[in-house]
Amino acid sequence: MYSHTKQVIEAGLPAEKAKKAIIMLHGRGASASGIISLKDHLDLEGFTIVAPQATEHSWYPYSFLAPVQNNQPALDSALEVIGSVVDDLKQQGIAQENIYFLGFSQGACLTLEYTTRNAGQYGGIIALTGGLIGEKLVNENYQGDFNNTPVLITTGDPDPHVPVSRVNESVDILKELKADITLKIYKGRPHTITGEELALANAILTR
Amino acid sequence: MENTINGIHHITAIAGNAKKNYDFYTRVLGLRLVKKTVNFDDPGTYHLYYGDGNGTPGSILTFFPWEGISAGRRGARQVTEIGYSVPEGSLDFWLKRFEDNNVIYNKPAEKFGEQYLTFLDPDGLKFELIVPKAADNRTPWETAEVTAANATKGFHSITITSNKIEATAKILTDVLGYRLLEQHVNRYRFVTDAVENAAIVDLVEVPGEVAGHVAGGSVHHVAFRVPNEKVLMEYREKIAKLGLHITDKIDRNYFYSLYFREPGGVLFEIATDNPGFAVDEPVELLGTGLKLPAQHEHLRGELEKALPSLI
């Protein structure tokens, strides 16, 4: 079993010169440089862009539906890395309400898990095919007030990795914490990102 | 191993209708469209690449869909079968899927101790889904309908039909580093030890077989895999020394290539792993946009209108 060391790739404006920041989280088997290359397809003018890299190219070893202890200590360590990236951005003068998140697949699960455990006013949250993590969702883990933070959650129906039922459960919890949710479920879509999802992401980034 | 042929890189075939091709490979067979580009020598035609999630060499099947092209004919001097590796226990899933989707197939059979299921694509291109004897640990691309329990994992093998296999066999063994593994009647199985998968070439000797005709539903060429351009150019020298005509290095945007016709009549390519399919779009978005090589970028407006819609 493994934990993560903080390795972060950066793009866009230097944090000191940027008003907004986006944290991009890659999927299982992928890399920070891969997810950061999505920037060419996103409206990120004026953003500083940061993408942490998972040790072993995976944020946690088993499915996000596995019992949480099976995914430890990797999962907790991944959440700590994100927390530390958020702290770095704040220290460099970026307010939390100007911090955005974008993740795909395992990165989308982690995006939702981190932000919902630390619910607050963020710039926006884009979870492309993912849901909250755990064999069963534990409501007590999720606290705070999103204060209408725009959140995009997408998935395929069915998706080979992410069941729609878990996406719906996650949406309920985020709504409870006052997130402003856009949910898109695409019939028969494979495990990928489509142009339409990018357009919806851009709508949040430019809101 | 650095200086070896690492099995099959990709296989390129000819199709008729582009939308039908796209629908069959992405939906019925459950492959990922890894790249949507155009034939560099004929930009009015698509070049569609299908493969696994990352576009890994050894999983890549590509097509030139030429609307209205006549049907080719399988025969000698051709790649006549393309074998995909599938998980144990998946053949029943595929039988039902082919039945439900009006795909022409044969009942499963066995060769060299491996179960396989033969089917034809909408243009008549012949495939086999093979359950390999040794475990195949490659990660498949999954769709809603074709999940990991059944999904293809990339190539298992190709079959070349010849009137006389000797000269082709010699290229395989003396140049490309394959060795004869086993033989059954007129089928000779060659394998390279450089890689675990997509490592098999079968030569089938049929003295009286008429030469095939390359057109719709037939293989245009098969590409063998090398790690980089340095090894590529070493092979160029090796092959040129045999007196075979071989092209200069060609930049295919996603790999570098050499082409030569082996003495048995099949067009062989040698292609590099570098730079790979993520060179012009992120892995997460592979196959999403129409990608044009720089020399055809000025035609984009025209091509976007002219190329048929896939969805």
PDB file of C-alpha atoms in Angstrom, chain B residues 77-305:
ATOM      1  CA  ARG B  77      -0.458 -12.341 -50.781  1.00  0.00           C
ATOM      2  CA  GLN B  78      -2.680 -10.753 -48.130  1.00  0.00           C
ATOM      3  CA  VAL B  79      -3.307 -10.408 -44.448  1.00  0.00           C
ATOM      4  CA  THR B  80      -6.448 -12.540 -44.340  1.00  0.00           C
ATOM      5  CA  GLU B  81      -7.359 -12.631 -40.648  1.00  0.00           C
ATOM      6  CA  ILE B  82      -6.971 -10.250 -37.734  1.00  0.00           C
ATOM      7  CA  GLY B  83      -6.994 -11.829 -34.282  1.00  0.00           C
ATOM      8  CA  TYR B  84      -8.110  -9.935 -31.171  1.00  0.00           C
ATOM      9  CA  SER B  85      -7.395 -11.213 -27.683  1.00  0.00           C
ATOM     10  CA  VAL B  86     -10.498 -11.528 -25.478  1.00  0.00           C
ATOM     11  CA  PRO B  87     -10.967 -12.741 -21.884  1.00  0.00           C
ATOM     12  CA  GLU B  88     -11.720 -16.322 -21.000  1.00  0.00           C
ATOM     13  CA  GLY B  89     -15.443 -16.975 -20.880  1.00  0.00           C
ATOM     14  CA  SER B  90     -16.357 -14.042 -23.129  1.00  0.00           C
ATOM     15  CA  LEU B  91     -17.159 -15.929 -26.338  1.00  0.00           C
ATOM     16  CA  ASP B  92     -20.800 -16.524 -25.309  1.00  0.00           C
ATOM     17  CA  PHE B  93     -21.221 -12.795 -24.803  1.00  0.00           C
ATOM     18  CA  TRP B  94     -19.844 -12.155 -28.280  1.00  0.00           C
ATOM     19  CA  LEU B  95     -21.951 -14.864 -29.915  1.00  0.00           C
ATOM     20  CA  LYS B  96     -25.078 -13.253 -28.539  1.00  0.00           C
ATOM     21  CA  ARG B  97     -23.877  -9.770 -29.426  1.00  0.00           C
ATOM     22  CA  PHE B  98     -23.154 -10.780 -33.025  1.00  0.00           C
ATOM     23  CA  GLU B  99     -26.525 -12.509 -33.251  1.00  0.00           C
ATOM     24  CA  ASP B 100     -28.308  -9.407 -31.904  1.00  0.00           C
ATOM     25  CA  ASN B 101     -26.445  -7.072 -34.258  1.00  0.00           C
ATOM     26  CA  ASN B 102     -26.743  -9.132 -37.443  1.00  0.00           C
ATOM     27  CA  VAL B 103     -23.022  -9.743 -37.616  1.00  0.00           C
ATOM     28  CA  ILE B 104     -21.902 -12.704 -39.740  1.00  0.00           C
ATOM     29  CA  TYR B 105     -20.003 -15.196 -37.574  1.00  0.00           C
ATOM     30  CA  ASN B 106     -18.983 -18.845 -37.318  1.00  0.00           C
ATOM     31  CA  LYS B 107     -19.460 -21.074 -34.348  1.00  0.00           C
ATOM     32  CA  PRO B 108     -16.370 -21.127 -32.079  1.00  0.00           C
ATOM     33  CA  ALA B 109     -13.514 -23.453 -32.989  1.00  0.00           C
ATOM     34  CA  GLU B 110     -10.031 -24.143 -31.690  1.00  0.00           C
ATOM     35  CA  LYS B 111      -6.509 -23.875 -33.057  1.00  0.00           C
ATOM     36  CA  PHE B 112      -3.167 -24.307 -31.323  1.00  0.00           C
ATOM     37  CA  GLY B 113      -5.169 -25.069 -28.185  1.00  0.00           C
ATOM     38  CA  GLU B 114      -6.977 -21.713 -28.164  1.00  0.00           C
ATOM     39  CA  GLN B 115     -10.725 -21.114 -28.551  1.00  0.00           C
ATOM     40  CA  TYR B 116     -11.689 -18.564 -31.171  1.00  0.00           C
ATOM     41  CA  LEU B 117     -14.755 -17.057 -32.764  1.00  0.00           C
ATOM     42  CA  THR B 118     -14.665 -15.813 -36.370  1.00  0.00           C
ATOM     43  CA  PHE B 119     -16.724 -12.833 -37.546  1.00  0.00           C
ATOM     44  CA  LEU B 120     -16.892 -10.371 -40.425  1.00  0.00           C
ATOM     45  CA  ASP B 121     -17.163  -6.590 -40.178  1.00  0.00           C
ATOM     46  CA  PRO B 122     -19.801  -4.762 -42.288  1.00  0.00           C
ATOM     47  CA  ASP B 123     -17.384  -4.680 -45.263  1.00  0.00           C
ATOM     48  CA  GLY B 124     -16.440  -8.348 -44.992  1.00  0.00           C
ATOM     49  CA  LEU B 125     -13.110  -7.909 -43.188  1.00  0.00           C
ATOM     50  CA  LYS B 126     -12.376 -11.141 -41.340  1.00  0.00           C
ATOM     51  CA  PHE B 127     -11.595 -11.257 -37.620  1.00  0.00           C
ATOM     52  CA  GLU B 128     -11.126 -13.782 -34.880  1.00  0.00           C
ATOM     53  CA  LEU B 129     -11.769 -13.238 -31.180  1.00  0.00           C
ATOM     54  CA  ILE B 130      -9.257 -15.511 -29.506  1.00  0.00           C
ATOM     55  CA  VAL B 131      -8.974 -16.581 -25.874  1.00  0.00           C
ATOM     56  CA  PRO B 132      -5.207 -16.773 -25.414  1.00  0.00           C
ATOM     57  CA  LYS B 133      -3.588 -19.644 -23.536  1.00  0.00           C
ATOM     58  CA  ALA B 134      -1.462 -17.290 -21.467  1.00  0.00           C
ATOM     59  CA  ALA B 135      -3.122 -14.534 -19.445  1.00  0.00           C
ATOM     60  CA  ASP B 136      -3.369 -11.212 -21.265  1.00  0.00           C
ATOM     61  CA  ASN B 137      -2.897  -8.433 -18.689  1.00  0.00           C
ATOM     62  CA  ARG B 138      -3.570  -5.513 -20.968  1.00  0.00           C
ATOM     63  CA  THR B 139      -6.260  -3.092 -19.763  1.00  0.00           C
ATOM     64  CA  PRO B 140      -9.145  -2.937 -22.210  1.00  0.00           C
ATOM     65  CA  TRP B 141     -11.220   0.061 -23.203  1.00  0.00           C
ATOM     66  CA  GLU B 142     -14.688  -0.371 -21.775  1.00  0.00           C
ATOM     67  CA  THR B 143     -18.023   0.910 -22.939  1.00  0.00           C
ATOM     68  CA  ALA B 144     -21.417   0.718 -21.327  1.00  0.00           C
ATOM     69  CA  GLU B 145     -22.198  -2.484 -23.233  1.00  0.00           C
ATOM     70  CA  VAL B 146     -18.760  -4.054 -23.594  1.00  0.00           C
ATOM     71  CA  THR B 147     -17.142  -4.086 -20.158  1.00  0.00           C
ATOM     72  CA  ALA B 148     -13.817  -5.552 -19.033  1.00  0.00           C
ATOM     73  CA  ALA B 149     -15.210  -9.072 -18.608  1.00  0.00           C
ATOM     74  CA  ASN B 150     -15.675  -9.284 -22.379  1.00  0.00           C
ATOM     75  CA  ALA B 151     -13.774  -6.435 -24.030  1.00  0.00           C
ATOM     76  CA  THR B 152     -11.018  -6.948 -26.598  1.00  0.00           C
ATOM     77  CA  LYS B 153      -7.536  -6.300 -25.206  1.00  0.00           C
ATOM     78  CA  GLY B 154      -5.730  -5.555 -28.423  1.00  0.00           C
ATOM     79  CA  PHE B 155      -4.343  -7.808 -31.095  1.00  0.00           C
ATOM     80  CA  HIS B 156      -3.543 -11.451 -30.562  1.00  0.00           C
ATOM     81  CA  SER B 157      -2.235 -12.275 -34.044  1.00  0.00           C
ATOM     82  CA  ILE B 158      -2.465 -11.743 -37.767  1.00  0.00           C
ATOM     83  CA  THR B 159      -2.670 -14.379 -40.480  1.00  0.00           C
ATOM     84  CA  ILE B 160      -0.976 -14.009 -43.849  1.00  0.00           C
ATOM     85  CA  THR B 161      -1.991 -16.327 -46.682  1.00  0.00           C
ATOM     86  CA  SER B 162       0.676 -17.270 -49.225  1.00  0.00           C
ATOM     87  CA  ASN B 163       1.146 -19.668 -52.130  1.00  0.00           C
ATOM     88  CA  LYS B 164       4.564 -20.385 -50.688  1.00  0.00           C
ATOM     89  CA  ILE B 165       5.531 -19.081 -47.292  1.00  0.00           C
ATOM     90  CA  GLU B 166       9.293 -19.519 -47.434  1.00  0.00           C
ATOM     91  CA  ALA B 167      10.330 -15.995 -48.406  1.00  0.00           C
ATOM     92  CA  THR B 168       7.902 -14.340 -45.958  1.00  0.00           C
ATOM     93  CA  ALA B 169       9.012 -16.684 -43.193  1.00  0.00           C
ATOM     94  CA  LYS B 170      12.597 -15.666 -43.831  1.00  0.00           C
ATOM     95  CA  ILE B 171      11.739 -11.971 -43.396  1.00  0.00           C
ATOM     96  CA  LEU B 172       9.938 -12.779 -40.163  1.00  0.00           C
ATOM     97  CA  THR B 173      12.789 -14.817 -38.708  1.00  0.00           C
ATOM     98  CA  ASP B 174      15.908 -13.217 -40.168  1.00  0.00           C
ATOM     99  CA  VAL B 175      14.838  -9.567 -40.169  1.00  0.00           C
ATOM    100  CA  LEU B 176      12.002  -9.080 -37.698  1.00  0.00           C
ATOM    101  CA  GLY B 177      13.200 -11.491 -35.018  1.00  0.00           C
ATOM    102  CA  TYR B 178      10.286 -13.958 -34.999  1.00  0.00           C
ATOM    103  CA  ARG B 179      10.730 -17.715 -34.525  1.00  0.00           C
ATOM    104  CA  LEU B 180       8.630 -20.663 -35.638  1.00  0.00           C
ATOM    105  CA  LEU B 181       6.651 -21.771 -32.593  1.00  0.00           C
ATOM    106  CA  GLU B 182       4.421 -24.526 -33.933  1.00  0.00           C
ATOM    107  CA  GLN B 183       2.831 -25.859 -37.075  1.00  0.00           C
ATOM    108  CA  HIS B 184      -0.502 -27.500 -37.797  1.00  0.00           C
ATOM    109  CA  VAL B 185      -1.132 -28.804 -41.340  1.00  0.00           C
ATOM    110  CA  ASN B 186      -0.470 -25.719 -43.483  1.00  0.00           C
ATOM    111  CA  ARG B 187      -0.575 -23.085 -40.704  1.00  0.00           C
ATOM    112  CA  TYR B 188       2.803 -22.006 -39.339  1.00  0.00           C
ATOM    113  CA  ARG B 189       2.801 -19.971 -36.156  1.00  0.00           C
ATOM    114  CA  PHE B 190       5.618 -17.451 -35.705  1.00  0.00           C
ATOM    115  CA  VAL B 191       6.108 -15.533 -32.496  1.00  0.00           C
ATOM    116  CA  THR B 192       8.430 -12.856 -31.174  1.00  0.00           C
ATOM    117  CA  ASP B 193       9.675 -13.046 -27.600  1.00  0.00           C
ATOM    118  CA  ALA B 194      10.221  -9.285 -27.464  1.00  0.00           C
ATOM    119  CA  VAL B 195       6.673  -8.619 -26.241  1.00  0.00           C
ATOM    120  CA  GLU B 196       3.965 -10.546 -24.437  1.00  0.00           C
ATOM    121  CA  ASN B 197       1.050  -9.607 -26.619  1.00  0.00           C
ATOM    122  CA  ALA B 198       0.297  -8.934 -30.289  1.00  0.00           C
ATOM    123  CA  ALA B 199       3.356 -11.121 -30.814  1.00  0.00           C
ATOM    124  CA  ILE B 200       2.028 -13.746 -33.243  1.00  0.00           C
ATOM    125  CA  VAL B 201       2.109 -13.961 -37.038  1.00  0.00           C
ATOM    126  CA  ASP B 202       0.562 -17.044 -38.636  1.00  0.00           C
ATOM    127  CA  LEU B 203       1.573 -17.949 -42.186  1.00  0.00           C
ATOM    128  CA  VAL B 204      -0.883 -20.154 -44.046  1.00  0.00           C
ATOM    129  CA  GLU B 205       0.420 -21.894 -47.156  1.00  0.00           C
ATOM    130  CA  VAL B 206      -2.169 -22.520 -49.875  1.00  0.00           C
ATOM    131  CA  PRO B 207      -0.333 -23.241 -53.146  1.00  0.00           C
ATOM    132  CA  GLY B 208      -3.363 -22.982 -55.419  1.00  0.00           C
ATOM    133  CA  GLU B 209      -4.961 -19.887 -53.861  1.00  0.00           C
ATOM    134  CA  VAL B 210      -5.622 -16.962 -56.206  1.00  0.00           C
ATOM    135  CA  ALA B 211      -4.082 -13.655 -55.141  1.00  0.00           C
ATOM    136  CA  GLY B 212      -6.449 -11.520 -53.111  1.00  0.00           C
ATOM    137  CA  HIS B 213      -7.658  -8.122 -54.241  1.00  0.00           C
ATOM    138  CA  VAL B 214      -7.133  -5.210 -51.897  1.00  0.00           C
ATOM    139  CA  ALA B 215     -10.310  -3.067 -51.783  1.00  0.00           C
ATOM    140  CA  GLY B 216     -13.259  -2.715 -49.378  1.00  0.00           C
ATOM    141  CA  GLY B 217     -13.077  -5.115 -46.444  1.00  0.00           C
ATOM    142  CA  SER B 218      -9.435  -6.047 -46.849  1.00  0.00           C
ATOM    143  CA  VAL B 219      -6.187  -5.207 -45.119  1.00  0.00           C
ATOM    144  CA  HIS B 220      -4.081  -2.490 -46.712  1.00  0.00           C
ATOM    145  CA  HIS B 221      -0.966  -3.028 -44.625  1.00  0.00           C
ATOM    146  CA  VAL B 222       0.297  -4.269 -41.286  1.00  0.00           C
ATOM    147  CA  ALA B 223       2.729  -2.240 -39.197  1.00  0.00           C
ATOM    148  CA  PHE B 224       5.334  -3.709 -36.876  1.00  0.00           C
ATOM    149  CA  ARG B 225       6.391  -1.861 -33.784  1.00  0.00           C
ATOM    150  CA  VAL B 226       9.760  -0.353 -32.845  1.00  0.00           C
ATOM    151  CA  PRO B 227      10.448   1.848 -29.814  1.00  0.00           C
ATOM    152  CA  ASN B 228      11.895   4.886 -31.599  1.00  0.00           C
ATOM    153  CA  GLU B 229      13.300   6.437 -34.736  1.00  0.00           C
ATOM    154  CA  LYS B 230      16.815   5.205 -34.077  1.00  0.00           C
ATOM    155  CA  VAL B 231      15.722   1.571 -34.184  1.00  0.00           C
ATOM    156  CA  LEU B 232      13.462   2.391 -37.124  1.00  0.00           C
ATOM    157  CA  MET B 233      16.418   3.579 -39.181  1.00  0.00           C
ATOM    158  CA  GLU B 234      18.478   0.535 -38.209  1.00  0.00           C
ATOM    159  CA  TYR B 235      15.736  -1.585 -39.742  1.00  0.00           C
ATOM    160  CA  ARG B 236      15.714   0.587 -42.835  1.00  0.00           C
ATOM    161  CA  GLU B 237      19.343  -0.211 -43.420  1.00  0.00           C
ATOM    162  CA  LYS B 238      18.841  -3.915 -42.722  1.00  0.00           C
ATOM    163  CA  ILE B 239      15.952  -4.205 -45.164  1.00  0.00           C
ATOM    164  CA  ALA B 240      17.534  -2.074 -47.888  1.00  0.00           C
ATOM    165  CA  LYS B 241      20.603  -4.345 -47.724  1.00  0.00           C
ATOM    166  CA  LEU B 242      18.413  -7.296 -48.709  1.00  0.00           C
ATOM    167  CA  GLY B 243      17.677  -5.492 -51.952  1.00  0.00           C
ATOM    168  CA  LEU B 244      14.066  -4.758 -51.015  1.00  0.00           C
ATOM    169  CA  HIS B 245      12.680  -1.354 -51.866  1.00  0.00           C
ATOM    170  CA  ILE B 246      11.897   0.565 -48.682  1.00  0.00           C
ATOM    171  CA  THR B 247      10.562   4.113 -48.341  1.00  0.00           C
ATOM    172  CA  ASP B 248      12.283   6.967 -46.567  1.00  0.00           C
ATOM    173  CA  LYS B 249      11.112   7.788 -43.074  1.00  0.00           C
ATOM    174  CA  ILE B 250       7.599   9.254 -43.222  1.00  0.00           C
ATOM    175  CA  ASP B 251       6.106  11.430 -40.466  1.00  0.00           C
ATOM    176  CA  ARG B 252       2.599  10.168 -39.707  1.00  0.00           C
ATOM    177  CA  ASN B 253       2.139  12.714 -36.878  1.00  0.00           C
ATOM    178  CA  TYR B 254       1.481   9.942 -34.309  1.00  0.00           C
ATOM    179  CA  PHE B 255       4.420   7.734 -35.330  1.00  0.00           C
ATOM    180  CA  TYR B 256       7.247   7.585 -37.866  1.00  0.00           C
ATOM    181  CA  SER B 257       7.013   4.984 -40.595  1.00  0.00           C
ATOM    182  CA  LEU B 258       8.837   3.015 -43.246  1.00  0.00           C
ATOM    183  CA  TYR B 259       7.035   0.867 -45.798  1.00  0.00           C
ATOM    184  CA  PHE B 260       8.257  -2.109 -47.796  1.00  0.00           C
ATOM    185  CA  ARG B 261       6.537  -4.936 -49.628  1.00  0.00           C
ATOM    186  CA  GLU B 262       7.655  -8.285 -48.295  1.00  0.00           C
ATOM    187  CA  PRO B 263       8.475 -10.914 -50.919  1.00  0.00           C
ATOM    188  CA  GLY B 264       5.143 -12.666 -50.266  1.00  0.00           C
ATOM    189  CA  GLY B 265       3.317  -9.580 -51.523  1.00  0.00           C
ATOM    190  CA  VAL B 266       2.030  -8.026 -48.290  1.00  0.00           C
ATOM    191  CA  LEU B 267       2.733  -4.365 -47.585  1.00  0.00           C
ATOM    192  CA  PHE B 268       4.672  -4.172 -44.321  1.00  0.00           C
ATOM    193  CA  GLU B 269       5.244  -1.005 -42.341  1.00  0.00           C
ATOM    194  CA  ILE B 270       7.575  -0.422 -39.432  1.00  0.00           C
ATOM    195  CA  ALA B 271       6.270   2.236 -37.052  1.00  0.00           C
ATOM    196  CA  THR B 272       7.604   3.894 -33.907  1.00  0.00           C
ATOM    197  CA  ASP B 273       5.952   4.192 -30.490  1.00  0.00           C
ATOM    198  CA  ASN B 274       6.857   7.880 -30.446  1.00  0.00           C
ATOM    199  CA  PRO B 275       5.298  10.397 -30.283  1.00  0.00           C
ATOM    200  CA  GLY B 276       1.970   8.586 -29.777  1.00  0.00           C
ATOM    201  CA  PHE B 277      -1.649   9.650 -30.085  1.00  0.00           C
ATOM    202  CA  ALA B 278      -1.671  12.164 -27.223  1.00  0.00           C
ATOM    203  CA  VAL B 279       0.589  14.479 -29.216  1.00  0.00           C
ATOM    204  CA  ASP B 280      -2.287  16.700 -30.393  1.00  0.00           C
ATOM    205  CA  GLU B 281      -5.089  15.997 -27.913  1.00  0.00           C
ATOM    206  CA  PRO B 282      -5.123  14.860 -24.280  1.00  0.00           C
ATOM    207  CA  VAL B 283      -5.665  11.156 -23.589  1.00  0.00           C
ATOM    208  CA  GLU B 284      -9.011  12.044 -22.010  1.00  0.00           C
ATOM    209  CA  LEU B 285     -10.157  13.543 -25.309  1.00  0.00           C
ATOM    210  CA  LEU B 286      -8.649  11.123 -27.825  1.00  0.00           C
ATOM    211  CA  GLY B 287     -10.814  10.890 -30.927  1.00  0.00           C
ATOM    212  CA  THR B 288     -12.974  13.895 -30.001  1.00  0.00           C
ATOM    213  CA  GLY B 289     -11.786  16.448 -32.540  1.00  0.00           C
ATOM    214  CA  LEU B 290     -10.996  16.291 -36.259  1.00  0.00           C
ATOM    215  CA  LYS B 291      -7.185  16.385 -36.340  1.00  0.00           C
ATOM    216  CA  LEU B 292      -5.457  17.552 -39.481  1.00  0.00           C
ATOM    217  CA  PRO B 293      -1.767  17.449 -40.305  1.00  0.00           C
ATOM    218  CA  ALA B 294      -0.241  20.924 -40.647  1.00  0.00           C
ATOM    219  CA  GLN B 295      -0.087  20.697 -44.458  1.00  0.00           C
ATOM    220  CA  HIS B 296      -3.864  20.201 -44.644  1.00  0.00           C
ATOM    221  CA  GLU B 297      -4.924  22.560 -41.832  1.00  0.00           C
ATOM    222  CA  HIS B 298      -5.813  25.259 -44.402  1.00  0.00           C
ATOM    223  CA  LEU B 299      -8.440  22.879 -45.791  1.00  0.00           C
ATOM    224  CA  ARG B 300     -10.220  22.516 -42.434  1.00  0.00           C
ATOM    225  CA  GLY B 301     -13.342  24.532 -43.310  1.00  0.00           C
ATOM    226  CA  GLU B 302     -13.829  22.644 -46.532  1.00  0.00           C
ATOM    227  CA  LEU B 303     -13.077  19.233 -45.027  1.00  0.00           C
ATOM    228  CA  GLU B 304     -15.394  19.714 -42.066  1.00  0.00           C
ATOM    229  CA  LYS B 305     -18.184  20.253 -44.566  1.00  0.00           C
TER     230      LYS B 305
END
